């Protein structure tokens, strides 16, 4: 369903941007690297009423996508924020088209859009979930588990998450750390809902290795090939019984349309940052729902800001698989919101207070800030 009732325009006075360094509870390793500190940009939309908050989910280095913190900082402060501030008022639904002339930089656009959306909804006392069309008040919580020292260590890490109540496990894989790791988790825990994420680490030359994963009856294999390998993914999908799910490749509604037409994916991971914003994420949800294609909500180690927005998005009816919508404690000892998301019976609650439905912990925000600027109208 498209957004039923658009949000009204608001007067924007400026944007405050901060780079944060937030320590992780443990290093997070994927096929593309290891992070011990989450470097992220927090955006504050300055308005006549309540400020709005957003998050630019770039990482420090362009390894997951071409975007990275300093690039996003540059494009947001020099081009995107000034374009929005050149208008007397802005409605959240206008942002995609206002920023359309600037090619790419979707994570930067998404962070600004979320800040404006939060401010606009706070002004109307409507929650993000209500605005999106949420149909549930809590969402099932899956967890993304990084590559560990060895398969035994992986089993122990997964055991901890299962004990906490996570309802679905995703393990990161890469060449040389795939079949044995997956086998270890399957053998240890039987028929748990299990999926793997390769973050583009393979090529079609690895088809035999990837086909070995079929025997584990995984929910899906996420992004085995490169971002632009849309035809190769279709070829691979025909050779596997494991459903192919795309993450990195789905950069827009158009990319999703093309991937589905080609048979490159039968499941889609939706991440608002990667697709340029929560409104484009809803459009991809709508497309997939109409096509009967299951979707789930991905994550980018969001702070409490993006984590609240992800819970609201994941409450839409097409999100039929558990997402990477874990508790804040999965990644952080200390978050930047006063009431970080917690796991309750394997679920995370969809906030119901106005806007994001979470409040900023200003002392935590200050503690983690390493760079700050204000762009004024
Ligand atoms: O591929 O889904 C991914 C984190 C950073 C970059 C890419 C990915 C991830 C995750 C973590 O898997 C998901 C989460 O935030 O829980
Ligand atoms: Mg992924």
PDB file of C-alpha atoms in Angstrom, residues 28-328:
ATOM      1  CA  UNK A  28      31.921  -7.607  13.438  1.00  0.00           C
ATOM      2  CA  UNK A  29      33.587  -9.511  10.577  1.00  0.00           C
ATOM      3  CA  UNK A  30      32.162  -9.991   7.094  1.00  0.00           C
ATOM      4  CA  UNK A  31      33.700 -11.097   3.811  1.00  0.00           C
ATOM      5  CA  UNK A  32      34.721  -7.455   3.241  1.00  0.00           C
ATOM      6  CA  UNK A  33      36.302  -6.572   6.583  1.00  0.00           C
ATOM      7  CA  UNK A  34      36.167  -6.172  10.364  1.00  0.00           C
ATOM      8  CA  UNK A  35      34.672  -3.263  12.328  1.00  0.00           C
ATOM      9  CA  UNK A  36      35.198  -2.645  16.056  1.00  0.00           C
ATOM     10  CA  UNK A  37      33.723   0.832  16.172  1.00  0.00           C
ATOM     11  CA  UNK A  38      30.627   1.894  14.284  1.00  0.00           C
ATOM     12  CA  UNK A  39      31.388   5.111  12.429  1.00  0.00           C
ATOM     13  CA  UNK A  40      28.057   6.671  11.472  1.00  0.00           C
ATOM     14  CA  UNK A  41      26.576  10.092  10.685  1.00  0.00           C
ATOM     15  CA  UNK A  42      23.662  11.401  12.757  1.00  0.00           C
ATOM     16  CA  UNK A  43      21.491  14.072  11.135  1.00  0.00           C
ATOM     17  CA  UNK A  44      19.326  16.550  13.028  1.00  0.00           C
ATOM     18  CA  UNK A  45      16.733  18.538  11.093  1.00  0.00           C
ATOM     19  CA  UNK A  46      16.298  21.945  12.759  1.00  0.00           C
ATOM     20  CA  UNK A  47      12.712  23.219  12.590  1.00  0.00           C
ATOM     21  CA  UNK A  48      10.267  25.608  14.271  1.00  0.00           C
ATOM     22  CA  UNK A  49       8.951  22.713  16.331  1.00  0.00           C
ATOM     23  CA  UNK A  50      10.615  19.511  17.475  1.00  0.00           C
ATOM     24  CA  UNK A  51      13.848  18.634  15.715  1.00  0.00           C
ATOM     25  CA  UNK A  52      13.933  15.475  13.606  1.00  0.00           C
ATOM     26  CA  UNK A  53      16.599  12.797  13.693  1.00  0.00           C
ATOM     27  CA  UNK A  54      18.059  10.608  10.996  1.00  0.00           C
ATOM     28  CA  UNK A  55      21.086   8.434  10.443  1.00  0.00           C
ATOM     29  CA  UNK A  56      23.389   8.060   7.418  1.00  0.00           C
ATOM     30  CA  UNK A  57      24.418   4.409   7.542  1.00  0.00           C
ATOM     31  CA  UNK A  58      27.648   4.641   5.575  1.00  0.00           C
ATOM     32  CA  UNK A  59      30.690   2.906   6.988  1.00  0.00           C
ATOM     33  CA  UNK A  60      34.191   4.378   7.267  1.00  0.00           C
ATOM     34  CA  UNK A  61      35.394   2.663   4.091  1.00  0.00           C
ATOM     35  CA  UNK A  62      33.644   1.983   0.742  1.00  0.00           C
ATOM     36  CA  UNK A  63      33.678  -1.826   1.098  1.00  0.00           C
ATOM     37  CA  UNK A  64      29.986  -2.757   1.315  1.00  0.00           C
ATOM     38  CA  UNK A  65      28.981  -0.092  -1.214  1.00  0.00           C
ATOM     39  CA  UNK A  66      30.659   2.833  -2.966  1.00  0.00           C
ATOM     40  CA  UNK A  67      29.452   5.171  -0.210  1.00  0.00           C
ATOM     41  CA  UNK A  68      31.565   5.934   2.866  1.00  0.00           C
ATOM     42  CA  UNK A  69      31.432   8.393   5.734  1.00  0.00           C
ATOM     43  CA  UNK A  70      33.560  11.251   4.443  1.00  0.00           C
ATOM     44  CA  UNK A  71      32.004  11.022   0.976  1.00  0.00           C
ATOM     45  CA  UNK A  72      28.512  11.138   2.478  1.00  0.00           C
ATOM     46  CA  UNK A  73      29.558  14.035   4.715  1.00  0.00           C
ATOM     47  CA  UNK A  74      30.807  15.969   1.703  1.00  0.00           C
ATOM     48  CA  UNK A  75      27.787  15.368  -0.516  1.00  0.00           C
ATOM     49  CA  UNK A  76      25.297  15.933   2.296  1.00  0.00           C
ATOM     50  CA  UNK A  77      26.817  19.198   3.510  1.00  0.00           C
ATOM     51  CA  UNK A  78      27.698  20.682   0.084  1.00  0.00           C
ATOM     52  CA  UNK A  79      24.818  19.499  -2.108  1.00  0.00           C
ATOM     53  CA  UNK A  80      21.950  17.613  -0.489  1.00  0.00           C
ATOM     54  CA  UNK A  81      21.277  19.695   2.626  1.00  0.00           C
ATOM     55  CA  UNK A  82      21.549  23.022   0.705  1.00  0.00           C
ATOM     56  CA  UNK A  83      19.104  21.716  -1.932  1.00  0.00           C
ATOM     57  CA  UNK A  84      16.501  20.974   0.734  1.00  0.00           C
ATOM     58  CA  UNK A  85      17.201  24.205   2.622  1.00  0.00           C
ATOM     59  CA  UNK A  86      16.738  26.297  -0.518  1.00  0.00           C
ATOM     60  CA  UNK A  87      13.008  25.695  -0.150  1.00  0.00           C
ATOM     61  CA  UNK A  88      10.816  27.616   2.276  1.00  0.00           C
ATOM     62  CA  UNK A  89       9.093  24.414   3.320  1.00  0.00           C
ATOM     63  CA  UNK A  90       9.633  20.754   2.523  1.00  0.00           C
ATOM     64  CA  UNK A  91       7.302  17.769   2.678  1.00  0.00           C
ATOM     65  CA  UNK A  92       8.889  14.351   3.267  1.00  0.00           C
ATOM     66  CA  UNK A  93       7.330  12.962   0.079  1.00  0.00           C
ATOM     67  CA  UNK A  94       9.084  15.632  -2.003  1.00  0.00           C
ATOM     68  CA  UNK A  95      12.577  14.720  -0.897  1.00  0.00           C
ATOM     69  CA  UNK A  96      13.224  11.899  -3.368  1.00  0.00           C
ATOM     70  CA  UNK A  97      12.474  14.163  -6.317  1.00  0.00           C
ATOM     71  CA  UNK A  98      14.268  17.210  -4.856  1.00  0.00           C
ATOM     72  CA  UNK A  99      17.444  15.140  -4.474  1.00  0.00           C
ATOM     73  CA  UNK A 100      17.025  13.186  -7.704  1.00  0.00           C
ATOM     74  CA  UNK A 101      19.392  15.462  -9.743  1.00  0.00           C
ATOM     75  CA  UNK A 102      22.282  14.288  -7.555  1.00  0.00           C
ATOM     76  CA  UNK A 103      23.348  10.892  -8.840  1.00  0.00           C
ATOM     77  CA  UNK A 104      23.707   8.062  -6.329  1.00  0.00           C
ATOM     78  CA  UNK A 105      24.638   8.815  -2.694  1.00  0.00           C
ATOM     79  CA  UNK A 106      21.546   6.999  -1.542  1.00  0.00           C
ATOM     80  CA  UNK A 107      22.595   6.487   2.068  1.00  0.00           C
ATOM     81  CA  UNK A 108      23.245  10.196   2.447  1.00  0.00           C
ATOM     82  CA  UNK A 109      19.836  11.000   0.948  1.00  0.00           C
ATOM     83  CA  UNK A 110      18.133   8.451   3.196  1.00  0.00           C
ATOM     84  CA  UNK A 111      19.596   9.985   6.350  1.00  0.00           C
ATOM     85  CA  UNK A 112      18.353  13.456   5.467  1.00  0.00           C
ATOM     86  CA  UNK A 113      14.942  12.130   4.472  1.00  0.00           C
ATOM     87  CA  UNK A 114      14.541  10.308   7.791  1.00  0.00           C
ATOM     88  CA  UNK A 115      15.399  13.436   9.779  1.00  0.00           C
ATOM     89  CA  UNK A 116      12.768  15.470   7.898  1.00  0.00           C
ATOM     90  CA  UNK A 117      10.221  12.662   8.145  1.00  0.00           C
ATOM     91  CA  UNK A 118      10.772  12.414  11.903  1.00  0.00           C
ATOM     92  CA  UNK A 119      10.328  16.173  12.351  1.00  0.00           C
ATOM     93  CA  UNK A 120       7.207  16.247  10.164  1.00  0.00           C
ATOM     94  CA  UNK A 121       5.564  13.345  11.982  1.00  0.00           C
ATOM     95  CA  UNK A 122       6.444  14.713  15.431  1.00  0.00           C
ATOM     96  CA  UNK A 123       4.683  17.926  14.377  1.00  0.00           C
ATOM     97  CA  UNK A 124       1.568  15.885  13.615  1.00  0.00           C
ATOM     98  CA  UNK A 125       1.926  13.549  16.608  1.00  0.00           C
ATOM     99  CA  UNK A 126       1.927  10.524  14.297  1.00  0.00           C
ATOM    100  CA  UNK A 127       4.277   7.589  14.618  1.00  0.00           C
ATOM    101  CA  UNK A 128       6.443   6.361  11.783  1.00  0.00           C
ATOM    102  CA  UNK A 129       4.792   2.936  12.003  1.00  0.00           C
ATOM    103  CA  UNK A 130       1.324   4.432  11.624  1.00  0.00           C
ATOM    104  CA  UNK A 131       2.545   6.561   8.702  1.00  0.00           C
ATOM    105  CA  UNK A 132       4.100   3.579   6.885  1.00  0.00           C
ATOM    106  CA  UNK A 133       1.016   1.408   7.466  1.00  0.00           C
ATOM    107  CA  UNK A 134       2.360  -0.981  10.108  1.00  0.00           C
ATOM    108  CA  UNK A 135       0.084  -3.962  10.693  1.00  0.00           C
ATOM    109  CA  UNK A 136       1.790  -5.425  13.784  1.00  0.00           C
ATOM    110  CA  UNK A 137       3.015  -3.931  17.049  1.00  0.00           C
ATOM    111  CA  UNK A 138       6.183  -6.022  17.245  1.00  0.00           C
ATOM    112  CA  UNK A 139       8.428  -7.724  14.710  1.00  0.00           C
ATOM    113  CA  UNK A 140      10.322 -11.026  14.856  1.00  0.00           C
ATOM    114  CA  UNK A 141      13.992 -10.484  15.470  1.00  0.00           C
ATOM    115  CA  UNK A 142      16.778 -12.187  13.554  1.00  0.00           C
ATOM    116  CA  UNK A 143      20.470 -11.713  14.191  1.00  0.00           C
ATOM    117  CA  UNK A 144      23.403 -11.335  11.807  1.00  0.00           C
ATOM    118  CA  UNK A 145      26.448 -13.218  13.088  1.00  0.00           C
ATOM    119  CA  UNK A 146      29.896 -12.215  11.874  1.00  0.00           C
ATOM    120  CA  UNK A 147      32.626 -14.620  10.801  1.00  0.00           C
ATOM    121  CA  UNK A 148      34.256 -16.063  13.933  1.00  0.00           C
ATOM    122  CA  UNK A 149      37.723 -17.489  14.611  1.00  0.00           C
ATOM    123  CA  UNK A 150      36.624 -21.016  13.621  1.00  0.00           C
ATOM    124  CA  UNK A 151      33.429 -23.094  13.315  1.00  0.00           C
ATOM    125  CA  UNK A 152      33.487 -24.059  17.029  1.00  0.00           C
ATOM    126  CA  UNK A 153      33.615 -20.421  18.052  1.00  0.00           C
ATOM    127  CA  UNK A 154      30.756 -19.735  15.617  1.00  0.00           C
ATOM    128  CA  UNK A 155      28.623 -22.451  17.235  1.00  0.00           C
ATOM    129  CA  UNK A 156      29.181 -20.941  20.681  1.00  0.00           C
ATOM    130  CA  UNK A 157      28.328 -17.445  19.462  1.00  0.00           C
ATOM    131  CA  UNK A 158      25.163 -18.691  17.769  1.00  0.00           C
ATOM    132  CA  UNK A 159      24.223 -20.599  20.941  1.00  0.00           C
ATOM    133  CA  UNK A 160      24.344 -17.340  22.886  1.00  0.00           C
ATOM    134  CA  UNK A 161      21.950 -15.624  20.466  1.00  0.00           C
ATOM    135  CA  UNK A 162      19.550 -18.580  20.436  1.00  0.00           C
ATOM    136  CA  UNK A 163      19.559 -18.541  24.252  1.00  0.00           C
ATOM    137  CA  UNK A 164      18.648 -14.850  24.138  1.00  0.00           C
ATOM    138  CA  UNK A 165      15.652 -15.750  21.981  1.00  0.00           C
ATOM    139  CA  UNK A 166      16.558 -14.625  18.473  1.00  0.00           C
ATOM    140  CA  UNK A 167      14.186 -16.400  16.093  1.00  0.00           C
ATOM    141  CA  UNK A 168      16.444 -16.594  13.041  1.00  0.00           C
ATOM    142  CA  UNK A 169      20.188 -16.848  12.577  1.00  0.00           C
ATOM    143  CA  UNK A 170      22.143 -15.388   9.654  1.00  0.00           C
ATOM    144  CA  UNK A 171      25.808 -16.259   9.392  1.00  0.00           C
ATOM    145  CA  UNK A 172      28.309 -14.395   7.288  1.00  0.00           C
ATOM    146  CA  UNK A 173      30.280 -16.531   4.850  1.00  0.00           C
ATOM    147  CA  UNK A 174      33.225 -16.059   2.491  1.00  0.00           C
ATOM    148  CA  UNK A 175      35.322 -18.422   0.337  1.00  0.00           C
ATOM    149  CA  UNK A 176      36.998 -20.936   2.651  1.00  0.00           C
ATOM    150  CA  UNK A 177      34.551 -20.144   5.475  1.00  0.00           C
ATOM    151  CA  UNK A 178      31.296 -21.395   4.027  1.00  0.00           C
ATOM    152  CA  UNK A 179      30.385 -25.092   3.936  1.00  0.00           C
ATOM    153  CA  UNK A 180      32.143 -26.088   7.188  1.00  0.00           C
ATOM    154  CA  UNK A 181      30.760 -23.099   9.099  1.00  0.00           C
ATOM    155  CA  UNK A 182      27.227 -23.733   7.870  1.00  0.00           C
ATOM    156  CA  UNK A 183      27.516 -27.463   8.602  1.00  0.00           C
ATOM    157  CA  UNK A 184      28.727 -26.762  12.146  1.00  0.00           C
ATOM    158  CA  UNK A 185      25.697 -24.567  12.916  1.00  0.00           C
ATOM    159  CA  UNK A 186      23.233 -26.970  11.273  1.00  0.00           C
ATOM    160  CA  UNK A 187      24.687 -29.964  13.134  1.00  0.00           C
ATOM    161  CA  UNK A 188      24.700 -28.178  16.481  1.00  0.00           C
ATOM    162  CA  UNK A 189      21.176 -26.754  16.364  1.00  0.00           C
ATOM    163  CA  UNK A 190      19.101 -28.887  13.980  1.00  0.00           C
ATOM    164  CA  UNK A 191      16.314 -27.233  12.027  1.00  0.00           C
ATOM    165  CA  UNK A 192      16.591 -23.655  13.244  1.00  0.00           C
ATOM    166  CA  UNK A 193      15.697 -20.917  10.731  1.00  0.00           C
ATOM    167  CA  UNK A 194      19.145 -20.348   9.196  1.00  0.00           C
ATOM    168  CA  UNK A 195      20.463 -18.260   6.296  1.00  0.00           C
ATOM    169  CA  UNK A 196      23.860 -17.140   4.999  1.00  0.00           C
ATOM    170  CA  UNK A 197      25.195 -13.822   3.672  1.00  0.00           C
ATOM    171  CA  UNK A 198      28.215 -13.706   1.344  1.00  0.00           C
ATOM    172  CA  UNK A 199      28.380  -9.921   0.795  1.00  0.00           C
ATOM    173  CA  UNK A 200      29.410 -10.365  -2.859  1.00  0.00           C
ATOM    174  CA  UNK A 201      32.416 -12.599  -2.119  1.00  0.00           C
ATOM    175  CA  UNK A 202      31.866 -15.189  -4.881  1.00  0.00           C
ATOM    176  CA  UNK A 203      31.756 -15.483  -8.668  1.00  0.00           C
ATOM    177  CA  UNK A 204      30.004 -17.952 -10.947  1.00  0.00           C
ATOM    178  CA  UNK A 205      33.248 -19.990 -10.867  1.00  0.00           C
ATOM    179  CA  UNK A 206      32.239 -20.918  -7.287  1.00  0.00           C
ATOM    180  CA  UNK A 207      28.945 -22.468  -8.348  1.00  0.00           C
ATOM    181  CA  UNK A 208      29.848 -25.952  -7.087  1.00  0.00           C
ATOM    182  CA  UNK A 209      30.759 -24.690  -3.620  1.00  0.00           C
ATOM    183  CA  UNK A 210      27.564 -22.649  -3.432  1.00  0.00           C
ATOM    184  CA  UNK A 211      25.523 -25.680  -4.536  1.00  0.00           C
ATOM    185  CA  UNK A 212      27.004 -27.655  -1.622  1.00  0.00           C
ATOM    186  CA  UNK A 213      25.065 -25.318   0.662  1.00  0.00           C
ATOM    187  CA  UNK A 214      21.799 -26.661  -0.777  1.00  0.00           C
ATOM    188  CA  UNK A 215      21.918 -29.654   1.553  1.00  0.00           C
ATOM    189  CA  UNK A 216      21.525 -27.404   4.626  1.00  0.00           C
ATOM    190  CA  UNK A 217      18.014 -26.287   3.650  1.00  0.00           C
ATOM    191  CA  UNK A 218      18.776 -22.647   4.272  1.00  0.00           C
ATOM    192  CA  UNK A 219      16.037 -20.026   4.178  1.00  0.00           C
ATOM    193  CA  UNK A 220      18.137 -18.203   1.605  1.00  0.00           C
ATOM    194  CA  UNK A 221      21.597 -17.244   0.417  1.00  0.00           C
ATOM    195  CA  UNK A 222      22.108 -13.478   0.454  1.00  0.00           C
ATOM    196  CA  UNK A 223      24.114 -11.623  -2.204  1.00  0.00           C
ATOM    197  CA  UNK A 224      26.598 -14.306  -3.291  1.00  0.00           C
ATOM    198  CA  UNK A 225      27.861 -12.278  -6.303  1.00  0.00           C
ATOM    199  CA  UNK A 226      28.759  -8.648  -7.018  1.00  0.00           C
ATOM    200  CA  UNK A 227      26.351  -5.720  -6.849  1.00  0.00           C
ATOM    201  CA  UNK A 228      26.028  -5.433 -10.638  1.00  0.00           C
ATOM    202  CA  UNK A 229      26.025  -9.209 -11.329  1.00  0.00           C
ATOM    203  CA  UNK A 230      22.311  -9.178 -11.982  1.00  0.00           C
ATOM    204  CA  UNK A 231      22.460 -11.653 -14.874  1.00  0.00           C
ATOM    205  CA  UNK A 232      24.961 -13.944 -13.118  1.00  0.00           C
ATOM    206  CA  UNK A 233      22.666 -14.074 -10.084  1.00  0.00           C
ATOM    207  CA  UNK A 234      19.872 -15.294 -12.366  1.00  0.00           C
ATOM    208  CA  UNK A 235      22.175 -17.982 -13.747  1.00  0.00           C
ATOM    209  CA  UNK A 236      23.207 -19.002 -10.239  1.00  0.00           C
ATOM    210  CA  UNK A 237      19.614 -19.072  -9.003  1.00  0.00           C
ATOM    211  CA  UNK A 238      18.752 -21.640 -11.687  1.00  0.00           C
ATOM    212  CA  UNK A 239      21.511 -23.933 -10.370  1.00  0.00           C
ATOM    213  CA  UNK A 240      20.610 -23.784  -6.682  1.00  0.00           C
ATOM    214  CA  UNK A 241      17.676 -25.073  -4.670  1.00  0.00           C
ATOM    215  CA  UNK A 242      18.507 -22.508  -1.956  1.00  0.00           C
ATOM    216  CA  UNK A 243      16.545 -19.311  -2.696  1.00  0.00           C
ATOM    217  CA  UNK A 244      18.752 -16.412  -3.797  1.00  0.00           C
ATOM    218  CA  UNK A 245      18.129 -13.152  -1.925  1.00  0.00           C
ATOM    219  CA  UNK A 246      19.647  -9.854  -3.054  1.00  0.00           C
ATOM    220  CA  UNK A 247      20.963  -7.115  -0.769  1.00  0.00           C
ATOM    221  CA  UNK A 248      23.703  -4.961  -2.390  1.00  0.00           C
ATOM    222  CA  UNK A 249      22.152  -5.246  -5.893  1.00  0.00           C
ATOM    223  CA  UNK A 250      18.798  -3.762  -4.874  1.00  0.00           C
ATOM    224  CA  UNK A 251      19.636  -0.062  -4.932  1.00  0.00           C
ATOM    225  CA  UNK A 252      16.199   1.172  -6.026  1.00  0.00           C
ATOM    226  CA  UNK A 253      12.675   0.137  -6.928  1.00  0.00           C
ATOM    227  CA  UNK A 254      13.831  -0.038 -10.548  1.00  0.00           C
ATOM    228  CA  UNK A 255      16.690  -2.387  -9.636  1.00  0.00           C
ATOM    229  CA  UNK A 256      14.210  -4.582  -7.770  1.00  0.00           C
ATOM    230  CA  UNK A 257      11.862  -4.628 -10.764  1.00  0.00           C
ATOM    231  CA  UNK A 258      14.699  -5.676 -13.071  1.00  0.00           C
ATOM    232  CA  UNK A 259      16.033  -8.336 -10.674  1.00  0.00           C
ATOM    233  CA  UNK A 260      12.597  -9.909 -10.327  1.00  0.00           C
ATOM    234  CA  UNK A 261      12.026  -9.814 -14.099  1.00  0.00           C
ATOM    235  CA  UNK A 262      15.335 -11.573 -14.699  1.00  0.00           C
ATOM    236  CA  UNK A 263      14.871 -14.172 -11.968  1.00  0.00           C
ATOM    237  CA  UNK A 264      17.958 -12.924 -10.133  1.00  0.00           C
ATOM    238  CA  UNK A 265      16.258 -13.187  -6.751  1.00  0.00           C
ATOM    239  CA  UNK A 266      13.206 -14.810  -5.228  1.00  0.00           C
ATOM    240  CA  UNK A 267      13.548 -12.913  -1.920  1.00  0.00           C
ATOM    241  CA  UNK A 268      14.577  -9.293  -1.315  1.00  0.00           C
ATOM    242  CA  UNK A 269      16.445  -7.720   1.602  1.00  0.00           C
ATOM    243  CA  UNK A 270      15.168  -4.144   1.993  1.00  0.00           C
ATOM    244  CA  UNK A 271      17.489  -1.570   3.580  1.00  0.00           C
ATOM    245  CA  UNK A 272      16.342   2.034   3.549  1.00  0.00           C
ATOM    246  CA  UNK A 273      19.877   3.417   3.419  1.00  0.00           C
ATOM    247  CA  UNK A 274      20.895   1.369   0.410  1.00  0.00           C
ATOM    248  CA  UNK A 275      17.795   2.378  -1.597  1.00  0.00           C
ATOM    249  CA  UNK A 276      17.851   6.123  -0.824  1.00  0.00           C
ATOM    250  CA  UNK A 277      15.287   6.320   1.938  1.00  0.00           C
ATOM    251  CA  UNK A 278      12.390   4.816   3.830  1.00  0.00           C
ATOM    252  CA  UNK A 279       9.861   5.964   1.235  1.00  0.00           C
ATOM    253  CA  UNK A 280      11.696   4.121  -1.555  1.00  0.00           C
ATOM    254  CA  UNK A 281      11.914   1.149   0.822  1.00  0.00           C
ATOM    255  CA  UNK A 282       8.120   1.204   1.172  1.00  0.00           C
ATOM    256  CA  UNK A 283       7.802   1.372  -2.628  1.00  0.00           C
ATOM    257  CA  UNK A 284      10.001  -1.731  -2.973  1.00  0.00           C
ATOM    258  CA  UNK A 285       7.933  -3.463  -0.313  1.00  0.00           C
ATOM    259  CA  UNK A 286       4.777  -2.652  -2.301  1.00  0.00           C
ATOM    260  CA  UNK A 287       6.305  -3.910  -5.550  1.00  0.00           C
ATOM    261  CA  UNK A 288       7.418  -7.198  -3.989  1.00  0.00           C
ATOM    262  CA  UNK A 289       4.144  -7.710  -2.180  1.00  0.00           C
ATOM    263  CA  UNK A 290       2.221  -7.305  -5.437  1.00  0.00           C
ATOM    264  CA  UNK A 291       4.619  -9.782  -7.067  1.00  0.00           C
ATOM    265  CA  UNK A 292       4.281 -12.306  -4.222  1.00  0.00           C
ATOM    266  CA  UNK A 293       7.992 -11.974  -3.402  1.00  0.00           C
ATOM    267  CA  UNK A 294       8.875 -12.201   0.315  1.00  0.00           C
ATOM    268  CA  UNK A 295      10.939  -9.365   1.772  1.00  0.00           C
ATOM    269  CA  UNK A 296      12.755  -8.821   5.052  1.00  0.00           C
ATOM    270  CA  UNK A 297      14.341  -5.812   6.672  1.00  0.00           C
ATOM    271  CA  UNK A 298      18.121  -5.674   6.551  1.00  0.00           C
ATOM    272  CA  UNK A 299      20.343  -3.693   8.877  1.00  0.00           C
ATOM    273  CA  UNK A 300      23.490  -1.589   8.848  1.00  0.00           C
ATOM    274  CA  UNK A 301      24.369  -1.753  12.552  1.00  0.00           C
ATOM    275  CA  UNK A 302      21.987   1.141  13.099  1.00  0.00           C
ATOM    276  CA  UNK A 303      21.989   3.232  16.242  1.00  0.00           C
ATOM    277  CA  UNK A 304      18.701   3.613  18.104  1.00  0.00           C
ATOM    278  CA  UNK A 305      17.557   6.087  15.448  1.00  0.00           C
ATOM    279  CA  UNK A 306      17.692   3.768  12.435  1.00  0.00           C
ATOM    280  CA  UNK A 307      16.807   0.770  14.598  1.00  0.00           C
ATOM    281  CA  UNK A 308      13.471   2.398  15.538  1.00  0.00           C
ATOM    282  CA  UNK A 309      12.758   3.235  11.891  1.00  0.00           C
ATOM    283  CA  UNK A 310      13.637  -0.300  10.786  1.00  0.00           C
ATOM    284  CA  UNK A 311      11.194  -1.787  13.291  1.00  0.00           C
ATOM    285  CA  UNK A 312       8.438   0.448  11.892  1.00  0.00           C
ATOM    286  CA  UNK A 313       9.288  -0.545   8.302  1.00  0.00           C
ATOM    287  CA  UNK A 314       9.457  -4.253   9.160  1.00  0.00           C
ATOM    288  CA  UNK A 315       5.900  -4.017  10.524  1.00  0.00           C
ATOM    289  CA  UNK A 316       4.490  -3.721   6.965  1.00  0.00           C
ATOM    290  CA  UNK A 317       2.578  -6.789   5.768  1.00  0.00           C
ATOM    291  CA  UNK A 318       5.018  -7.894   3.056  1.00  0.00           C
ATOM    292  CA  UNK A 319       7.844  -8.399   5.564  1.00  0.00           C
ATOM    293  CA  UNK A 320       7.076 -12.085   5.947  1.00  0.00           C
ATOM    294  CA  UNK A 321      10.585 -13.192   6.957  1.00  0.00           C
ATOM    295  CA  UNK A 322      12.368 -12.165  10.180  1.00  0.00           C
ATOM    296  CA  UNK A 323      14.760  -9.282   9.558  1.00  0.00           C
ATOM    297  CA  UNK A 324      18.127  -8.186  10.917  1.00  0.00           C
ATOM    298  CA  UNK A 325      16.161  -6.110  13.409  1.00  0.00           C
ATOM    299  CA  UNK A 326      17.975  -7.119  16.548  1.00  0.00           C
ATOM    300  CA  UNK A 327      18.143  -5.566  19.993  1.00  0.00           C
ATOM    301  CA  UNK A 328      20.514  -2.637  20.423  1.00  0.00           C
TER     302      UNK A 328
END
